[in-house]
XYZ file of C-alpha atoms in Angstrom:
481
model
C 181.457 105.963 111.844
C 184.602 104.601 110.894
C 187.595 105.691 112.805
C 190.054 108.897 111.598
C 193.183 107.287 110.048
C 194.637 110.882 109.395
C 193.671 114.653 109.120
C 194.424 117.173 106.117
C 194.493 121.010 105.810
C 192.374 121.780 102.982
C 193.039 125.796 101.413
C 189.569 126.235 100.466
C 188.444 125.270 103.726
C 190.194 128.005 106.232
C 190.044 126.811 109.733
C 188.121 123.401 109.125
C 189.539 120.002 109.126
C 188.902 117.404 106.821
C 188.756 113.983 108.311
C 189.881 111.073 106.403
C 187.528 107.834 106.712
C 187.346 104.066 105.700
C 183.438 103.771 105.450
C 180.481 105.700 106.436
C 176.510 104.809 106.583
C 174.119 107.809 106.010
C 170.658 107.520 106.406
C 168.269 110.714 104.730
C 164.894 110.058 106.151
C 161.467 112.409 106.241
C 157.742 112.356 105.148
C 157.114 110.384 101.745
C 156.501 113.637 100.241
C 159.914 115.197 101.095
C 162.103 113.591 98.264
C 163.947 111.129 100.448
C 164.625 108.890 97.435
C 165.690 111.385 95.396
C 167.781 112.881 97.488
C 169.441 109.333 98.017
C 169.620 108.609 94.615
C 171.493 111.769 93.767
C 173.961 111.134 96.739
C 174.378 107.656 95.237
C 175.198 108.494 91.740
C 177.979 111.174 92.946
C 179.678 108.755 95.335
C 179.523 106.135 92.566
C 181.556 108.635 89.989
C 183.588 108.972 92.464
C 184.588 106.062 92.864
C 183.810 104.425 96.379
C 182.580 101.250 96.513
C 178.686 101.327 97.934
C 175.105 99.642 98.983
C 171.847 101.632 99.761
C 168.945 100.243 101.056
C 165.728 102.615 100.209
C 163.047 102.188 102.450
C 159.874 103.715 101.997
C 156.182 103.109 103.583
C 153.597 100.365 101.957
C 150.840 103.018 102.829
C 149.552 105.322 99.839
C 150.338 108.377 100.956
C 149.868 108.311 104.780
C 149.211 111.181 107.002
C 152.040 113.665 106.802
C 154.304 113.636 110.183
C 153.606 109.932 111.341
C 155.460 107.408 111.546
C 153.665 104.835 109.281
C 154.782 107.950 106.493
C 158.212 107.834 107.351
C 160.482 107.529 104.127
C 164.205 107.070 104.015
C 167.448 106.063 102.392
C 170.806 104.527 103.325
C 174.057 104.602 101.499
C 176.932 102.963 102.923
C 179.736 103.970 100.773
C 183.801 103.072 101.781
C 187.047 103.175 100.227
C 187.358 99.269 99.872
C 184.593 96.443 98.929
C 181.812 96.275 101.226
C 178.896 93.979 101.070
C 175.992 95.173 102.706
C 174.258 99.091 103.233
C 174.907 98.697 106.950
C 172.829 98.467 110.039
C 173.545 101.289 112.286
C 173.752 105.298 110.254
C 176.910 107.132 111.309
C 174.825 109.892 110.017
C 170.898 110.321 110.249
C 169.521 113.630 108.533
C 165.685 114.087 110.050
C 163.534 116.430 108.136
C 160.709 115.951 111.383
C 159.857 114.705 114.670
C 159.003 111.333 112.914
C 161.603 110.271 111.252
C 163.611 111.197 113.870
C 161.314 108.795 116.369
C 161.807 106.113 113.740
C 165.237 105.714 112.888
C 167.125 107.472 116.264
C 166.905 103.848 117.558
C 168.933 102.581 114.966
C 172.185 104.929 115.569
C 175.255 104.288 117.532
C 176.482 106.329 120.136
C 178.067 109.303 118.727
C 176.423 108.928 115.505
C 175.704 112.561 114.385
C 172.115 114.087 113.713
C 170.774 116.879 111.106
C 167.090 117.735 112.014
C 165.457 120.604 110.391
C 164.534 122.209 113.487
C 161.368 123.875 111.921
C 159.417 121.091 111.476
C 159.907 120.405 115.509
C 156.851 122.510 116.511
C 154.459 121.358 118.862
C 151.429 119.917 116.834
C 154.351 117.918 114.835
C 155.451 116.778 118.140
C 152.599 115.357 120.186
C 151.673 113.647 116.207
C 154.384 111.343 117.193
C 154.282 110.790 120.621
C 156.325 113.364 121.959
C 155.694 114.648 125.170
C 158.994 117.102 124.973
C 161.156 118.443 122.092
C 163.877 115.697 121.837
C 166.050 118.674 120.851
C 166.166 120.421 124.849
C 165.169 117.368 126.756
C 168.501 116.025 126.618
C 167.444 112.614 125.174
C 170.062 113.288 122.175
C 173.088 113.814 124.817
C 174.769 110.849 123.275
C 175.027 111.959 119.973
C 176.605 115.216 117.815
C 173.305 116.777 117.221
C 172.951 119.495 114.236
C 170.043 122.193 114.432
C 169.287 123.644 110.925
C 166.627 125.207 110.032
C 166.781 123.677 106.580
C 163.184 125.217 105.908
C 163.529 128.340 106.991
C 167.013 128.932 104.889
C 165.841 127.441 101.893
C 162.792 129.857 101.458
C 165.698 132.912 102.410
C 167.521 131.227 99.181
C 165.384 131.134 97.366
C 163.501 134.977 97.638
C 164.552 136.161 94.268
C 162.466 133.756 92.516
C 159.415 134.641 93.659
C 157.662 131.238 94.833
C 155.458 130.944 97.507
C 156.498 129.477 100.343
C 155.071 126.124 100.326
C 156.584 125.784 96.989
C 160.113 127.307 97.932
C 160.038 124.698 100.621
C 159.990 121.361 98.495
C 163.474 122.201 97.646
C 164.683 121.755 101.148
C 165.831 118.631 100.395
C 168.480 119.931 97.835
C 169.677 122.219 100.408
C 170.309 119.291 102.613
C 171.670 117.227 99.814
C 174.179 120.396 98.891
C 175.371 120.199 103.099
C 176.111 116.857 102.711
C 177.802 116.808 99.575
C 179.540 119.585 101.073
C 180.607 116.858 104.081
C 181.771 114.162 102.349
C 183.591 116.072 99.380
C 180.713 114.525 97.143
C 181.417 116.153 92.770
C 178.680 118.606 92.341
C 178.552 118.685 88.338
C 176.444 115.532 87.804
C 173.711 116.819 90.875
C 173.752 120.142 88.714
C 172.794 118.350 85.122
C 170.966 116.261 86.446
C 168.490 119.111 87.758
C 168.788 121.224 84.650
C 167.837 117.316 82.832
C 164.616 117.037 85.135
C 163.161 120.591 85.469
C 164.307 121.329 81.688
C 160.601 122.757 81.064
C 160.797 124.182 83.951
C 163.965 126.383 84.483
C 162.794 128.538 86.752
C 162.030 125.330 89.076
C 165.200 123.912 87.716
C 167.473 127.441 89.028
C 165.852 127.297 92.737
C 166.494 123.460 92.658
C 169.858 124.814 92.468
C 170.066 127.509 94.603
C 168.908 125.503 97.168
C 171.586 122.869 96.512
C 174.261 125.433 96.378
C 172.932 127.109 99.114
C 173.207 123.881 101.144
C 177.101 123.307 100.132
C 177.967 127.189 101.412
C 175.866 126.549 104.421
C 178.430 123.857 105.373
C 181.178 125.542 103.902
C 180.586 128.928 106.310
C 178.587 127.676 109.567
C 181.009 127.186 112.698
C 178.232 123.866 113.322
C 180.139 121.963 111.144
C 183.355 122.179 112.004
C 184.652 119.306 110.551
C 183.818 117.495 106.858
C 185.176 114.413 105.524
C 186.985 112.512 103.151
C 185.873 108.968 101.967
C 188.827 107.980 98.774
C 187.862 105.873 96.056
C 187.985 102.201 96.571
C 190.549 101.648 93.950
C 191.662 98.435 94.733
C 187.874 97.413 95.326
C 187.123 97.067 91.701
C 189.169 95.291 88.790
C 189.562 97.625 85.433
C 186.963 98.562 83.457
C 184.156 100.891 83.102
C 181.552 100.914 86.046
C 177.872 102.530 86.335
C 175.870 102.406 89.559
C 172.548 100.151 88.516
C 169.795 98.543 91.011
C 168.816 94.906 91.249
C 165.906 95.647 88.457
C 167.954 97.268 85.960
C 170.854 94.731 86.024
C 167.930 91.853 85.735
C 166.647 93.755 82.599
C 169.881 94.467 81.422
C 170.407 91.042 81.526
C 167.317 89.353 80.090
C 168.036 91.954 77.018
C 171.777 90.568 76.911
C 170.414 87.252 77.307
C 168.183 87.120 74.296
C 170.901 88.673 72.150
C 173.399 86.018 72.749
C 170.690 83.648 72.402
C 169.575 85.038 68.957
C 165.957 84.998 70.273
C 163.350 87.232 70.504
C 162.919 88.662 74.419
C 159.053 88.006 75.364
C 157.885 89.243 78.939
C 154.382 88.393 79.480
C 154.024 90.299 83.110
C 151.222 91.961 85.318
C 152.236 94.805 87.295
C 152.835 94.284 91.356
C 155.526 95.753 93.439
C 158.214 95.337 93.887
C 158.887 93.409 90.456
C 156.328 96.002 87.947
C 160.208 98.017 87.289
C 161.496 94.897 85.153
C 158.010 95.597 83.168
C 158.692 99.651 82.683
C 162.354 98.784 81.842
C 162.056 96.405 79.225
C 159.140 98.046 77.359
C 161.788 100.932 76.438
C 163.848 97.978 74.141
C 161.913 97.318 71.439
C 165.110 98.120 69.377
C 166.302 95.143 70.940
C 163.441 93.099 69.653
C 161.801 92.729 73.078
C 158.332 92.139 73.569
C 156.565 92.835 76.302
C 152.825 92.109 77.513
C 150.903 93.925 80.276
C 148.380 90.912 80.825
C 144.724 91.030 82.627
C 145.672 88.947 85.465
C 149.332 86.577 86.614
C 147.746 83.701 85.035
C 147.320 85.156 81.604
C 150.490 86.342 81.891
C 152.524 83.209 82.368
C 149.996 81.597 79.918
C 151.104 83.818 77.446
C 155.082 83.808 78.296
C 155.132 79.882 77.839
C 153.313 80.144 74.620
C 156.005 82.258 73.427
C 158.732 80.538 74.402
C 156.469 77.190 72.376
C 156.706 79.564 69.342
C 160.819 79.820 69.807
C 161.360 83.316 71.903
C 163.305 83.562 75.045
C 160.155 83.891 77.216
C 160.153 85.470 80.544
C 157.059 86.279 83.246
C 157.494 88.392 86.066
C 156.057 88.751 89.671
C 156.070 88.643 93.223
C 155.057 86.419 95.682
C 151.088 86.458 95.151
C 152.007 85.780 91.688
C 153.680 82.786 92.003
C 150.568 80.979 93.479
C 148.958 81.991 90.760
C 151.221 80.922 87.866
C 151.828 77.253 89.682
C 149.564 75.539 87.198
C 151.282 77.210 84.176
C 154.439 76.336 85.793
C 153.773 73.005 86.151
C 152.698 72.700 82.433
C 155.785 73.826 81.427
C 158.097 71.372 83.061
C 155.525 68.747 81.066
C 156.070 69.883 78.199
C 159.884 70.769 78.455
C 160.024 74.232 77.271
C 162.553 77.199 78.569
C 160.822 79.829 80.678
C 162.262 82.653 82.830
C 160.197 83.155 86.189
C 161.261 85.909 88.063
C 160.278 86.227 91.446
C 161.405 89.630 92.830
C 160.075 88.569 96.491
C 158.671 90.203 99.201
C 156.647 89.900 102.724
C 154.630 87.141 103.269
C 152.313 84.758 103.735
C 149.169 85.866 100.975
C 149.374 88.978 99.290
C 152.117 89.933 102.052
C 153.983 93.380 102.603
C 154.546 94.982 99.309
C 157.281 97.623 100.342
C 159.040 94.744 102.878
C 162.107 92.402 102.064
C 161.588 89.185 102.874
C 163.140 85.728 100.954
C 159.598 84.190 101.648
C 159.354 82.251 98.423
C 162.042 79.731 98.621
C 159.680 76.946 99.366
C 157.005 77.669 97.096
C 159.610 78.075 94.178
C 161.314 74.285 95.132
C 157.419 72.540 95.798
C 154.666 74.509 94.939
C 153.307 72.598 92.130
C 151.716 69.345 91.475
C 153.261 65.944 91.167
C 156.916 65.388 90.123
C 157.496 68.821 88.542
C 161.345 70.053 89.893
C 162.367 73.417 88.961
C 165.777 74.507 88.817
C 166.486 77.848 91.206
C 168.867 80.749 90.772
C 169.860 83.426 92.997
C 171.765 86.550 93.053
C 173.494 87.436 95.998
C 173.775 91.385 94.979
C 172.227 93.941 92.955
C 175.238 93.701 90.374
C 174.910 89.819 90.402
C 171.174 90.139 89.093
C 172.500 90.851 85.431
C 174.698 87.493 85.376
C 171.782 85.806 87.310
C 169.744 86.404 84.696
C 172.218 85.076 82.084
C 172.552 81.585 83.507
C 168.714 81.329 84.217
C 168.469 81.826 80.928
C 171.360 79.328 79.862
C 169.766 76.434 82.029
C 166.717 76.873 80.393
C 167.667 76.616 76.691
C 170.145 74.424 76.854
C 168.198 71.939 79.112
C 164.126 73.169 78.019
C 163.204 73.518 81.275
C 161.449 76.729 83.173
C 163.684 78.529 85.672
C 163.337 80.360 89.117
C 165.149 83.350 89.702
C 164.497 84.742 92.911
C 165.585 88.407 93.272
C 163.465 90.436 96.453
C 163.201 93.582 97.124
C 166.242 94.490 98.529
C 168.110 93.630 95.770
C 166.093 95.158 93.706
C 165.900 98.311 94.573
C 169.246 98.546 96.140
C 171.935 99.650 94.142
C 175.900 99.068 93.607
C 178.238 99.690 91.500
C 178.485 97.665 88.437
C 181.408 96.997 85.799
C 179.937 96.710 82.101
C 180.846 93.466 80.744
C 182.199 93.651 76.966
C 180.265 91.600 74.428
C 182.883 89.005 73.992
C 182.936 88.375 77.860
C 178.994 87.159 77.517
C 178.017 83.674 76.866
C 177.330 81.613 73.746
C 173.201 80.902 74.301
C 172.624 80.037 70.943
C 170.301 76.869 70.431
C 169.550 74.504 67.185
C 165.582 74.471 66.580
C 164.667 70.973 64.898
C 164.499 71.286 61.707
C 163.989 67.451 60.419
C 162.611 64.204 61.457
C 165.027 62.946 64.058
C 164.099 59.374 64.117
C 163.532 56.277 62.385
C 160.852 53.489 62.329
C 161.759 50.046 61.764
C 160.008 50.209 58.342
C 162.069 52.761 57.304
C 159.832 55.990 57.727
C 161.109 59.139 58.884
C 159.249 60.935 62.078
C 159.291 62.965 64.643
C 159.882 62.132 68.507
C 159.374 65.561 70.367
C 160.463 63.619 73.609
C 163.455 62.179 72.336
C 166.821 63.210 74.316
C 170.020 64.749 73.244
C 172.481 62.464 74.484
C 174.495 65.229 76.304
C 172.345 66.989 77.774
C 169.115 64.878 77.775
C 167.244 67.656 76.826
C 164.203 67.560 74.005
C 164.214 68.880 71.052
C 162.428 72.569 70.552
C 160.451 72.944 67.356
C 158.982 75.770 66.299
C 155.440 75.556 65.282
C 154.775 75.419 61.159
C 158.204 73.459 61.035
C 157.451 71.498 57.564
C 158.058 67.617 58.506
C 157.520 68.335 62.464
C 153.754 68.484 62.845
């Protein structure tokens, strides 16, 4: 953690001190069942309204649902958030909340001396234990001497919290992670208001699920607020100097791509086709863009990655903005297409959101293992221009000058994204309309060339002198067949 600059007295906080910090790197990990993400994301959308600048890295397992209390099920989330511009969600937690023997195995070796620990100490029993490896509880074998270690019994205090609503216990339980979300809200002086909609948003057909949510979130922030364990909480201030004027949103890698393609195809006064088939960790740019049909986008779940590109590049030969999506695997696939697309000079968007290799690869792992393949993977003399964003904000103007290059020059266009950025998050100022590019392109409309008899005709191939680019003609042009 960041070291104090300074200490307040805070009134509603009699006897505590509030530390005032620079930066700090939490990490909430636990089983994939035990709403690590969410829990993350909620943290993540309070810090961003409040104004620190910030980078999470989720990180969750490539298995389907492994075994509960392993360590190939571990799930987690890091947020580095700070009071000036940082660039990356850090490598070693400050802070690592456990909800069980394995995530605690997985991630302890991460954490700097001193970092501080919250386990919930009723998951350390002695089945959960030996499922991991452990010989001894790491809690009394003084293997966590080095660091500020935090017993709660998150479980055990959520069911108390929640008695009056009559749920059973396994059911009371699956809101343990609010509770822990509440404590460290309550630590880092996180707003409460938007964790509190939010909740009453998600469970709305559900209130009585909805109330306990929050009950065990509240319950969480007056655990902190009234235990002598944590002594201490801390302040983080906004990064105001971080972040010229304007209004800001937090938004992932995927979002600010689709954002983008959308914004894209309005200042290019084209139809937005995606011709995509689902496969991690790209299939969000798919779900995202299907919800825009107001925006005249068009999307296309095809059979196979081949179809799907096949499809794309037909509609960008019928005049849309046409993008295909995919990962690694994908790309192989679509090389053919690809290829027949820098032949016949028209604009296409691929978007490679990458991931582990070689083959079909690691589907949940980060890894930029497509630069290659995007420069050379195709046959004969077929370059490719390449575009990538160096942040999860920078996916949404990535997006826009993939999408310039390949109007104004007819050529298809990599834009390689992976899955950090993409499911990473930052926060993001909203551009206003006239800040945006001019896209706009001339279709042919007439012969453009002249036989030495005199006969008007069309040359498909022949250049613009500026940019050397073909004409694009839209099919059933009179004059252009």
């Amino acid at each position: 953690m960041s070291s104090v600059t300074s200490q307040v007295s805070s009134p509603a906080e009699a006897g505590k001190d509030v530390h005032r910090l620079d930066r700090v790197i939490i990490r909430f990990a636990g089983d994939s069942g035990d709403g690590m993400q969410l829990t993350g994301d909620r943290f993540t959308s309070e810090t961003a309204s409040f104004g620190n600048d910030l980078a999470t890295l989720p990180n969750f397992p490539a298995e389907i649902r492994a075994p509960a209390g392993t360590l190939p099920g571990v799930s987690s989330f890091q947020l580095h958030f700070a009071d000036h511009d940082i660039l990356t969600p850090g490598d070693a937690p400050d802070v690592l909340v456990a909800m069980n023997p394995a995530a605690l195995k997985a991630n302890v070796g991460d954490l700097p001396p001193g970092a501080e620990i919250i386990v919930d100490t009723d998951e350390f029993t002695k089945r959960a234990l030996q499922k991991v490896g452990y010989a001894e509880s790491p809690l009394e074998d003084g293997s966590l001497d080095g660091f500020r270690l935090h017993r709660v019994p998150l479980t055990t205090l959520t069911v108390a919290a929640l008695e009056r609503f009559e749920l059973s216990r396994k059911d009371a339980q699956r809101s343990k992670n609010m509770f822990a979300l509440g404590l460290l809200s309550w630590m880092y002086h996180r707003p409460t208001e938007g964790t509190e909609k939010f909740l009453r948003a998600k469970f709305a057909k559900k209130p009585q699920i909805a109330e306990a949510n929050l009950a065990a979130f509240r319950a969480g922030w007056n655990f902190g607020e009234t235990t002598e364990d944590f002594a201490v909480s801390y302040e983080i201030a906004p990064a105001a100097e971080a972040f010229p004027a304007g209004t800001y949103r937090n938004i992932s890698g995927n979002l600010a791509l689709s954002y983008g393609l959308v914004a894209a195809s309005q200042q290019a006064d084209l139809p937005l086709f995606l011709g995509s088939y689902p496969i991690t960790p790209a299939s969000d740019i798919l779900h995202e863009l299907s919800r825009h049909k107001n925006f005249g986008v068009r999307t296309f779940q095809a059979e196979d990655e081949i179809a799907a590109v096949g499809a794309a590049l037909g509609a960008a030969f019928g005049g849309s903005l046409a993008v295909t999506t995919t990962s690694g695997p994908g790309v192989a696939l679509k090389a053919e297409t690809i290829g027949l697309a820098v032949s016949l000079e028209l604009p296409l968007l691929v978007i490679d959101i990458q991931r582990g290799g070689p083959s079909t690869g690691l589907p949940t792992k980060t890894e930029q293992a497509d630069l290659m393949q995007a420069m050379y993977g195709r046959n004969g003399e077929a370059p490719v221009p390449v575009v990538a964003p160096r942040t999860p904000a920078d996916c949404f103007d990535a997006a826009l000058e993939a999408a310039r290059i390949a109007v104004t020059y007819r050529t298809p266009v990599f834009l390689l994204s992976d899955g950090y950025l993409a499911n990473g998050s930052e926060p993001w100022r909203i551009p206003r309309p006239d800040e945006l590019p001019d896209l706009r392109v001339q279709f042919a409309q007439r012969p453009n060339h002249t036989l030495a008899d005199g006969t008007e005709v069309f040359w498909p191939y022949k250049r613009d002198p500026q940019t050397l680019a073909r004409p694009w003609a839209v099919p059933g042009t009179p004059g252009l067949e």
